[in-house]
Amino acid sequence: MNFNMRLSTLAIIGLLGCSQHSTYARRLGERGLQEEEACPRIGKNTNFNQESLAAYVSGEWYVHEQAVTTYLPEERNYCVTASYKQIPRTFWGYTIEVNNQAKNANGETFGGILAAAQTNPQEDPSKLEVAPGFLPRFLAGPYWVLEFQQEEEDGEEWALIVGGQPNVRTENGCKTKNRFITSSGGLWIFTRSSERNDDLIAKIKTIAVDKYELDTTVLNFVNQTASFCGY
């Protein structure tokens, strides 16, 4: 159960007070636990280390499919990019600058600078948290690198990202539940090229389903047309 869900359950129990409502609230909490336990836990990414992180943040990523998040609704699924760079540790402990950009169908640009940090650099370098840089890290949202392929046969790098532990079981697999304030769960497919490679994207989706039991039906197409995006 994620931190927000625990707080919500405790708040319900405290507000209801009487025994019969406490029983109902306890059942709500148990149902939440069962919901998350139905999704496999995402363990340590043993193929991702500090050298991997340095390579990951070294160039621009083009997003080809993504789930809806609170800060990127589906109508902004145009020209979505993400770039990163390592920075000196900030007051709140962030060590990576994040620059997300997107457009809508009218060509209006959205995005801005965020900050990121590894939650446990020694134990699992692939798990990060992201937020506006002025916010303390306990308000940051999870950003986990499930897969990072540096060397494909065709030379194209790619990554599969999830916004934390999937905690909702659907008929198609598992997905993350949206969070407010900074992040929202989410699922992303990145490549280093703005040109869409349907075979590669299909391969990444298969990995997402077979290895992590993720619900890839939450993914939506991102339009990366070069003439529109100005690449």
Rosetta silent file (secondary structure, phi, psi, omega in degrees, C-alpha in Angstrom):
SEQUENCE: MNFNMRLSTLAIIGLLGCSQHSTYARRLGERGLQEEEACPRIGKNTNFNQESLAAYVSGEWYVHEQAVTTYLPEERNYCVTASYKQIPRTFWGYTIEVNNQAKNANGETFGGILAAAQTNPQEDPSKLEVAPGFLPRFLAGPYWVLEFQQEEEDGEEWALIVGGQPNVRTENGCKTKNRFITSSGGLWIFTRSSERNDDLIAKIKTIAVDKYELDTTVLNFVNQTASFCGY
SCORE:     score description
SCORE:     0.000 S_00000001
   1 L     0.000  131.932 -178.194    0.000    0.000    0.000 S_00000001
   2 L   -77.380  168.039 -173.217    1.460    3.374   -0.919 S_00000001
   3 H   -60.012  -43.260 -179.553    1.973    6.191    1.598 S_00000001
   4 H   -63.070  -39.465 -179.332   -0.983    8.247    0.400 S_00000001
   5 H   -66.130  -39.478  178.148   -3.325    5.256    0.612 S_00000001
   6 H   -61.991  -45.655  179.579   -2.174    4.510    4.187 S_00000001
   7 H   -60.674  -41.965 -179.368   -2.788    8.103    5.241 S_00000001
   8 H   -63.047  -42.713 -179.766   -6.229    8.085    3.635 S_00000001
   9 H   -64.920  -43.592  178.628   -7.196    4.849    5.390 S_00000001
  10 H   -63.191  -38.491  179.338   -5.966    6.120    8.770 S_00000001
  11 H   -64.206  -40.964  178.412   -7.875    9.367    8.277 S_00000001
  12 H   -61.644  -45.785 -179.183  -11.096    7.472    7.538 S_00000001
  13 H   -61.446  -43.791 -178.264  -10.662    5.349   10.665 S_00000001
  14 H   -66.097  -35.476 -176.740   -9.996    8.414   12.837 S_00000001
  15 H   -77.228  -35.038 -174.767  -12.995   10.336   11.536 S_00000001
  16 H   -73.410  -42.133  169.929  -15.553    7.564   11.737 S_00000001
  17 L    79.260  -66.612 -171.620  -14.888    6.763   15.364 S_00000001
  18 L   -71.433  162.835 -169.441  -17.578    4.239   16.347 S_00000001
  19 H   -64.456  -41.212 -176.214  -16.953    0.495   16.213 S_00000001
  20 H   -68.035  -35.493  176.810  -19.204   -0.403   13.294 S_00000001
  21 H   -73.933  -32.350  176.742  -17.669    2.293   11.125 S_00000001
  22 H   -63.972  -37.725  176.621  -14.214    1.310   12.306 S_00000001
  23 H   -62.419  -42.476  178.714  -14.938   -2.204   11.081 S_00000001
  24 H   -63.287  -43.463  179.815  -15.959   -0.809    7.708 S_00000001
  25 H   -64.055  -38.702  178.649  -12.835    1.335    7.550 S_00000001
  26 H   -62.448  -39.704  178.345  -10.665   -1.659    8.456 S_00000001
  27 H   -65.471  -36.210  175.808  -12.252   -3.605    5.615 S_00000001
  28 H   -60.196  -44.160  179.122  -11.483   -0.704    3.271 S_00000001
  29 H   -63.860  -41.021  178.901   -7.850   -0.899    4.327 S_00000001
  30 H   -63.682  -39.418  179.145   -7.783   -4.664    3.872 S_00000001
  31 H   -64.701  -38.053  176.961   -9.291   -4.293    0.416 S_00000001
  32 H   -63.185  -41.166  177.840   -6.588   -1.759   -0.455 S_00000001
  33 H   -62.620  -45.267 -179.721   -3.919   -4.190    0.705 S_00000001
  34 H   -62.377  -36.892 -179.234   -5.434   -7.012   -1.325 S_00000001
  35 H   -61.827  -45.462 -178.693   -5.627   -4.715   -4.358 S_00000001
  36 H   -73.353  -37.927 -179.265   -1.931   -3.942   -4.210 S_00000001
  37 H   -64.290  -21.028  177.916   -0.902   -7.475   -3.285 S_00000001
  38 L   -70.575  -16.807  177.959   -2.617   -8.633   -6.459 S_00000001
  39 L  -100.672  135.118 -179.162    0.118   -6.806   -8.392 S_00000001
  40 L   -64.408  140.963  177.612    3.649   -8.252   -8.366 S_00000001
  41 L   -70.324  137.043  176.667    6.199   -6.235   -6.459 S_00000001
  42 L   -87.889  115.550 -176.231    8.785   -4.547   -8.621 S_00000001
  43 L   -88.233 -161.917 -178.023   12.153   -5.501   -7.251 S_00000001
  44 L   -71.169  136.561  173.655   15.652   -4.197   -7.771 S_00000001
  45 L   -84.781   97.515 -174.236   16.793   -3.504  -11.310 S_00000001
  46 L   -73.939  -10.150 -179.940   20.071   -5.406  -11.211 S_00000001
  47 L   -95.276    5.577 -175.185   21.049   -4.182  -14.683 S_00000001
  48 L  -122.133  119.739  178.972   21.063   -0.508  -13.699 S_00000001
  49 L  -128.331 -169.052 -177.292   23.971    1.089  -11.827 S_00000001
  50 H   -66.240  -32.864  175.257   25.499    4.545  -11.472 S_00000001
  51 H   -66.118  -37.315  176.519   27.192    4.230  -14.855 S_00000001
  52 H   -62.336  -42.385  179.466   23.799    3.375  -16.325 S_00000001
  53 H   -61.399  -43.665  179.357   22.329    6.499  -14.753 S_00000001
  54 H   -59.650  -40.855  178.146   25.081    8.650  -16.244 S_00000001
  55 H   -69.334  -39.070 -178.020   24.309    7.189  -19.686 S_00000001
  56 H   -61.244  -40.934 -175.721   20.561    7.533  -19.159 S_00000001
  57 L   -89.787    6.519 -172.006   20.750   11.272  -18.436 S_00000001
  58 L   -82.654  -13.957 -177.525   23.308   11.976  -21.175 S_00000001
  59 L  -147.103  175.512 -178.582   20.922   12.698  -24.034 S_00000001
  60 L   -80.871  142.985  176.103   17.398   13.691  -24.970 S_00000001
  61 E  -110.109  142.975  173.974   14.554   11.182  -24.857 S_00000001
  62 E  -109.992  127.180 -177.818   11.507   11.166  -27.124 S_00000001
  63 E   -89.397  123.867 -178.237    8.305    9.817  -25.600 S_00000001
  64 E  -105.504  -24.935  172.849    6.352    7.638  -28.036 S_00000001
  65 E  -147.827  144.059  179.229    3.651    6.300  -25.726 S_00000001
  66 E  -156.519  153.496  173.848    2.557    7.370  -22.272 S_00000001
  67 L   -82.285  155.833  176.875   -0.260    7.026  -19.775 S_00000001
  68 L   -66.165  135.496  173.883   -2.298   10.074  -18.800 S_00000001
  69 L  -126.604  170.854 -177.468   -0.895   11.923  -15.796 S_00000001
  70 L   -64.799  -28.680 -177.423   -2.110   14.933  -13.841 S_00000001
  71 L  -101.210   -8.791  176.962    0.430   17.188  -15.539 S_00000001
  72 L  -133.616   81.881  176.065    0.259   15.660  -19.033 S_00000001
  73 L   -67.946  164.088 -173.242   -3.333   15.070  -20.175 S_00000001
  74 H   -61.748  -27.695 -179.463   -3.850   13.231  -23.445 S_00000001
  75 H   -68.893   -8.334  176.056   -4.493   16.440  -25.396 S_00000001
  76 H  -106.541   26.958 -179.942   -0.809   17.309  -24.859 S_00000001
  77 L   -87.539   55.159  176.053    0.494   14.126  -26.460 S_00000001
  78 E  -132.527  132.353  170.859    2.498   15.960  -29.093 S_00000001
  79 E    55.798   39.199 -176.988    6.270   16.388  -29.303 S_00000001
  80 E   -80.292  123.774  178.964    6.823   15.078  -25.775 S_00000001
  81 E  -132.324  160.716  176.082   10.487   15.041  -24.804 S_00000001
  82 E  -143.206  129.481  175.522   12.489   14.626  -21.627 S_00000001
  83 E  -131.188  153.354 -172.831   16.080   15.617  -21.015 S_00000001
  84 E  -138.010  154.489  168.773   18.171   15.319  -17.890 S_00000001
  85 E  -152.759  145.164  178.929   21.475   16.469  -16.486 S_00000001
  86 E   -77.630  138.570 -176.219   23.293   15.797  -13.255 S_00000001
  87 L  -131.816  162.293  173.651   23.669   18.828  -10.995 S_00000001
  88 L   -59.377  146.674 -178.492   25.280   19.586   -7.619 S_00000001
  89 L   -56.451  129.971 -179.294   23.113   18.424   -4.731 S_00000001
  90 L   -86.505  179.258  179.025   20.462   20.995   -3.922 S_00000001
  91 L   -55.432  -39.409 -179.011   19.129   22.055   -0.538 S_00000001
  92 L   -89.085    2.371  175.703   16.467   19.335   -0.713 S_00000001
  93 L    92.782   11.095  176.830   18.928   16.732   -1.947 S_00000001
  94 L   -76.396  143.409 -177.196   18.066   16.663   -5.664 S_00000001
  95 L  -127.139    1.458 -178.447   20.944   15.741   -7.967 S_00000001
  96 E  -135.253  134.237  173.435   19.314   15.704  -11.424 S_00000001
  97 E   -94.812  135.522 -177.467   17.633   18.452  -13.416 S_00000001
  98 E  -117.888  129.888  177.561   14.632   17.348  -15.480 S_00000001
  99 E  -121.856  104.684  178.928   13.339   19.267  -18.496 S_00000001
 100 E  -101.894  135.620  178.776    9.974   18.012  -19.791 S_00000001
 101 E  -133.879  146.921  177.771    8.410   19.511  -22.903 S_00000001
 102 E  -157.591  163.192  175.892    5.130   18.831  -24.734 S_00000001
 103 E  -131.628  164.197  169.306    2.696   20.463  -27.145 S_00000001
 104 L  -105.731 -175.276 -175.309   -0.994   20.304  -27.893 S_00000001
 105 L   -65.835  -20.109  178.799   -2.651   20.110  -31.318 S_00000001
 106 L   -88.425   -1.828  179.513   -2.479   23.907  -31.650 S_00000001
 107 L    87.369    3.972  176.594    1.279   23.919  -31.168 S_00000001
 108 L   -69.433  138.632 -176.255    1.190   25.495  -27.712 S_00000001
 109 E   -98.253  139.426  177.978    4.167   24.417  -25.623 S_00000001
 110 E  -130.991  159.029  176.866    3.943   23.099  -22.082 S_00000001
 111 E   134.669 -163.861 -178.296    6.516   21.870  -19.627 S_00000001
 112 E   157.206 -173.489 -175.410    9.309   23.135  -17.465 S_00000001
 113 E   -94.794  130.071  173.160   12.143   22.274  -15.145 S_00000001
 114 E  -121.967 -178.032  179.589   11.776   19.685  -12.392 S_00000001
 115 E  -133.561  152.760 -178.066   14.276   17.985  -10.109 S_00000001
 116 E  -140.804  158.540  175.666   15.041   14.354   -9.355 S_00000001
 117 E  -153.472  152.719  175.111   17.034   12.236   -6.948 S_00000001
 118 E   -76.392  136.344 -178.676   17.665    8.563   -6.382 S_00000001
 119 L   -73.387  -34.498  177.952   15.686    7.244   -3.422 S_00000001
 120 L  -149.933   85.286 -172.159   18.416    4.770   -2.452 S_00000001
 121 L   -57.859  -34.395 -177.837   21.520    5.120   -4.662 S_00000001
 122 L   -78.466  -41.758 -173.768   23.364    2.179   -3.130 S_00000001
 123 L   -78.535  -45.294 -177.989   20.498   -0.307   -2.964 S_00000001
 124 L  -153.075   91.767 -177.235   18.710    0.410   -6.260 S_00000001
 125 L   -63.283  -15.928 -175.925   19.998    3.251   -8.480 S_00000001
 126 L   -80.138  -11.400 -178.140   17.095    2.796  -10.914 S_00000001
 127 E   -99.242  117.023 -179.496   14.468    4.148   -8.505 S_00000001
 128 E  -121.788  172.385  174.041   14.177    7.917   -8.495 S_00000001
 129 E  -135.657  143.061 -171.281   11.714   10.533   -7.288 S_00000001
 130 E  -129.877  141.698  177.978   10.736   13.703   -9.150 S_00000001
 131 E  -164.701  166.366  166.576    9.195   17.020   -8.103 S_00000001
 132 L   -56.125  139.930 -171.225    9.500   20.754   -8.618 S_00000001
 133 L   -63.163  -17.609 -179.275   12.871   21.652   -7.151 S_00000001
 134 L   -84.546   -8.465 -179.015   11.437   23.908   -4.456 S_00000001
 135 L   -91.995  144.324  174.585    9.487   21.054   -2.856 S_00000001
 136 L   -65.074  156.637 -171.177   10.977   18.740   -0.214 S_00000001
 137 H   -67.976  -21.886  179.564   11.624   15.224   -1.388 S_00000001
 138 H   -69.209  -11.610  175.087    8.869   13.623    0.697 S_00000001
 139 H   -96.957   -0.641 -177.385    6.428   15.282   -1.719 S_00000001
 140 L   -76.428  153.819  179.308    8.181   13.906   -4.800 S_00000001
 141 E   -98.448  147.863 -178.426    6.604   11.258   -7.026 S_00000001
 142 E   -69.631  144.533 -179.809    8.270    7.937   -7.875 S_00000001
 143 E  -143.330  102.297 -173.219   10.017    7.501  -11.215 S_00000001
 144 E  -112.079  129.101  176.628   11.403    4.002  -11.745 S_00000001
 145 E   -87.069   99.342 -179.045   13.537    2.896  -14.682 S_00000001
 146 E   -72.943  -43.513 -178.120   12.289   -0.639  -15.306 S_00000001
 147 E  -140.434  136.805  174.683   14.321   -1.199  -18.452 S_00000001
 148 E  -139.281  108.338 -178.614   17.129    0.752  -20.067 S_00000001
 149 E  -102.773  113.021 -177.331   18.602   -0.665  -23.247 S_00000001
 150 L   -86.012  -29.237 -172.870   21.755    1.119  -24.330 S_00000001
 151 L  -132.954   92.016  170.651   22.719   -0.989  -27.313 S_00000001
 152 L   -85.799  159.839  179.162   20.106   -2.303  -29.680 S_00000001
 153 L   -59.008  -34.312  179.995   21.188   -4.024  -32.891 S_00000001
 154 L   -88.746    5.613  176.735   19.833   -1.074  -34.856 S_00000001
 155 L    84.073    2.653 -176.346   21.625    1.347  -32.547 S_00000001
 156 L   -93.963  123.449  176.479   18.460    2.704  -30.969 S_00000001
 157 L   -83.834  151.089  178.162   18.386    3.147  -27.206 S_00000001
 158 E  -150.388  164.253  179.198   15.119    2.809  -25.327 S_00000001
 159 E  -148.262  149.847  174.538   13.666    2.866  -21.834 S_00000001
 160 E  -119.676  122.148 -174.039   10.542    1.733  -20.019 S_00000001
 161 E  -121.340  141.014  174.837    9.523    3.914  -17.074 S_00000001
 162 E  -130.414  146.469 -178.823    6.810    3.458  -14.454 S_00000001
 163 L   -86.181   58.200  176.860    5.601    5.921  -11.831 S_00000001
 164 L    97.600 -173.454 -176.941    6.164    3.685   -8.826 S_00000001
 165 L   -66.202  120.389  173.944    4.742    0.397   -7.635 S_00000001
 166 L   -59.005  134.140 -174.360    1.668   -0.666   -9.636 S_00000001
 167 L  -137.285   12.889  176.554   -1.190   -0.976   -7.170 S_00000001
 168 E  -130.322  121.742  178.870   -4.368   -1.414   -9.197 S_00000001
 169 E   -90.741  126.023  175.565   -5.239   -4.723  -10.850 S_00000001
 170 E  -115.466  178.606  178.528   -7.274   -4.462  -14.046 S_00000001
 171 L   -69.912  -12.105 -178.470   -8.451   -7.123  -16.472 S_00000001
 172 L  -109.617    2.211 -178.334   -5.378   -6.312  -18.566 S_00000001
 173 E   136.879 -148.222 -177.462   -2.716   -6.265  -15.854 S_00000001
 174 E  -119.769  149.542  177.641   -1.556   -3.749  -13.267 S_00000001
 175 E  -141.304  167.706  178.269   -1.307    0.032  -13.293 S_00000001
 176 L   -91.843  147.869  177.442   -0.373    2.813  -10.912 S_00000001
 177 L   -89.583  137.417 -176.411   -2.983    4.921   -9.143 S_00000001
 178 L   -61.227  145.398  173.233   -2.745    8.660   -9.723 S_00000001
 179 L  -116.773  158.926  177.381   -1.271   10.917   -7.069 S_00000001
 180 L  -105.175  177.619  179.039   -1.809   14.640   -6.601 S_00000001
 181 L    82.117  -69.848 -171.620    0.594   17.511   -5.936 S_00000001
 182 L  -119.528  -36.467 -172.546    3.679   16.496   -7.912 S_00000001
 183 L  -142.257 -174.236 -171.533    3.281   13.294   -9.831 S_00000001
 184 L  -154.794   39.945 -170.880    0.734   10.764  -10.833 S_00000001
 185 L    61.853 -147.175  174.598    1.864    7.259  -11.316 S_00000001
 186 L   119.933  168.090  179.969    2.224    6.762  -15.031 S_00000001
 187 E  -151.726  134.872 -175.204    3.894    4.632  -17.678 S_00000001
 188 E  -138.618  147.054  169.083    6.210    5.748  -20.479 S_00000001
 189 E  -118.287  118.813 -179.871    8.059    4.356  -23.494 S_00000001
 190 E  -109.061  146.831  162.274   11.161    6.376  -24.432 S_00000001
 191 E  -138.536  166.281  179.539   13.557    6.112  -27.355 S_00000001
 192 L   -81.126  -11.296 -177.869   16.479    8.294  -28.415 S_00000001
 193 L  -107.162  141.909  176.351   14.950    8.837  -31.846 S_00000001
 194 L   -76.170  -16.314  178.375   11.986   11.036  -32.664 S_00000001
 195 L   -79.415  129.082 -177.712   11.052    8.589  -35.432 S_00000001
 196 L   -73.177  131.900  176.681    8.565    6.002  -34.252 S_00000001
 197 L  -114.716   96.723 -173.859    9.716    2.386  -34.484 S_00000001
 198 H   -62.016  -37.322  179.164    6.549    0.294  -34.218 S_00000001
 199 H   -64.727  -42.394  179.129    8.419   -3.011  -33.978 S_00000001
 200 H   -65.860  -43.165 -179.639   10.543   -1.725  -31.106 S_00000001
 201 H   -63.929  -39.267  176.716    7.540   -0.270  -29.288 S_00000001
 202 H   -62.994  -38.995  177.799    5.682   -3.574  -29.655 S_00000001
 203 H   -63.094  -43.981 -179.751    8.725   -5.343  -28.198 S_00000001
 204 H   -64.683  -39.912  177.912    8.840   -2.985  -25.204 S_00000001
 205 H   -63.168  -38.863  178.141    5.125   -3.492  -24.569 S_00000001
 206 H   -62.471  -41.586  176.610    5.623   -7.259  -24.596 S_00000001
 207 H   -62.155  -43.216 -179.741    8.346   -6.905  -21.971 S_00000001
 208 H   -59.091  -39.705 -178.655    6.051   -4.686  -19.891 S_00000001
 209 H   -77.285  -51.329 -172.248    3.319   -7.327  -19.972 S_00000001
 210 H   -72.717  -37.386 -175.143    5.357  -10.521  -19.700 S_00000001
 211 H   -91.191  -34.634 -173.364    7.978   -9.380  -17.184 S_00000001
 212 H  -118.708   -2.920 -179.108    6.051   -6.882  -15.054 S_00000001
 213 L    57.174   37.545 -178.998    2.376   -7.742  -15.692 S_00000001
 214 E   -83.947  148.734  175.605    1.669   -4.119  -16.584 S_00000001
 215 L   -85.547   99.451 -177.572   -1.545   -2.958  -18.203 S_00000001
 216 H   -82.435   -2.385  176.131   -0.254   -1.427  -21.425 S_00000001
 217 H   -70.128  -12.785  177.213   -3.752   -0.423  -22.537 S_00000001
 218 H   -76.717  -13.105 -178.468   -3.227    2.747  -20.451 S_00000001
 219 L   -76.190  138.041  176.733   -0.592    3.873  -22.979 S_00000001
 220 E  -119.747  148.786  179.621   -1.576    6.471  -25.563 S_00000001
 221 E   -63.801  137.256  173.677    0.114    7.380  -28.829 S_00000001
 222 L  -111.071  125.757 -178.450    2.383   10.442  -28.801 S_00000001
 223 E   -80.409  115.185  179.383    2.621   12.361  -32.069 S_00000001
 224 L  -115.634   32.878 -179.750    6.286   13.057  -32.863 S_00000001
 225 L   -58.102  120.662 -172.487    5.839   14.323  -36.436 S_00000001
 226 H   -60.607  -40.278 -177.516    9.072   16.156  -37.202 S_00000001
 227 H   -65.684  -32.999  179.077    7.490   18.887  -39.345 S_00000001
 228 H   -79.602  -40.450 -175.144    5.028   19.757  -36.572 S_00000001
 229 H   -79.820  -21.038  179.723    7.493   19.437  -33.694 S_00000001
 230 L    82.337   25.901  178.604   10.282   21.330  -35.422 S_00000001
 231 L   -75.088    0.000    0.000   12.929   18.622  -35.025 S_00000001
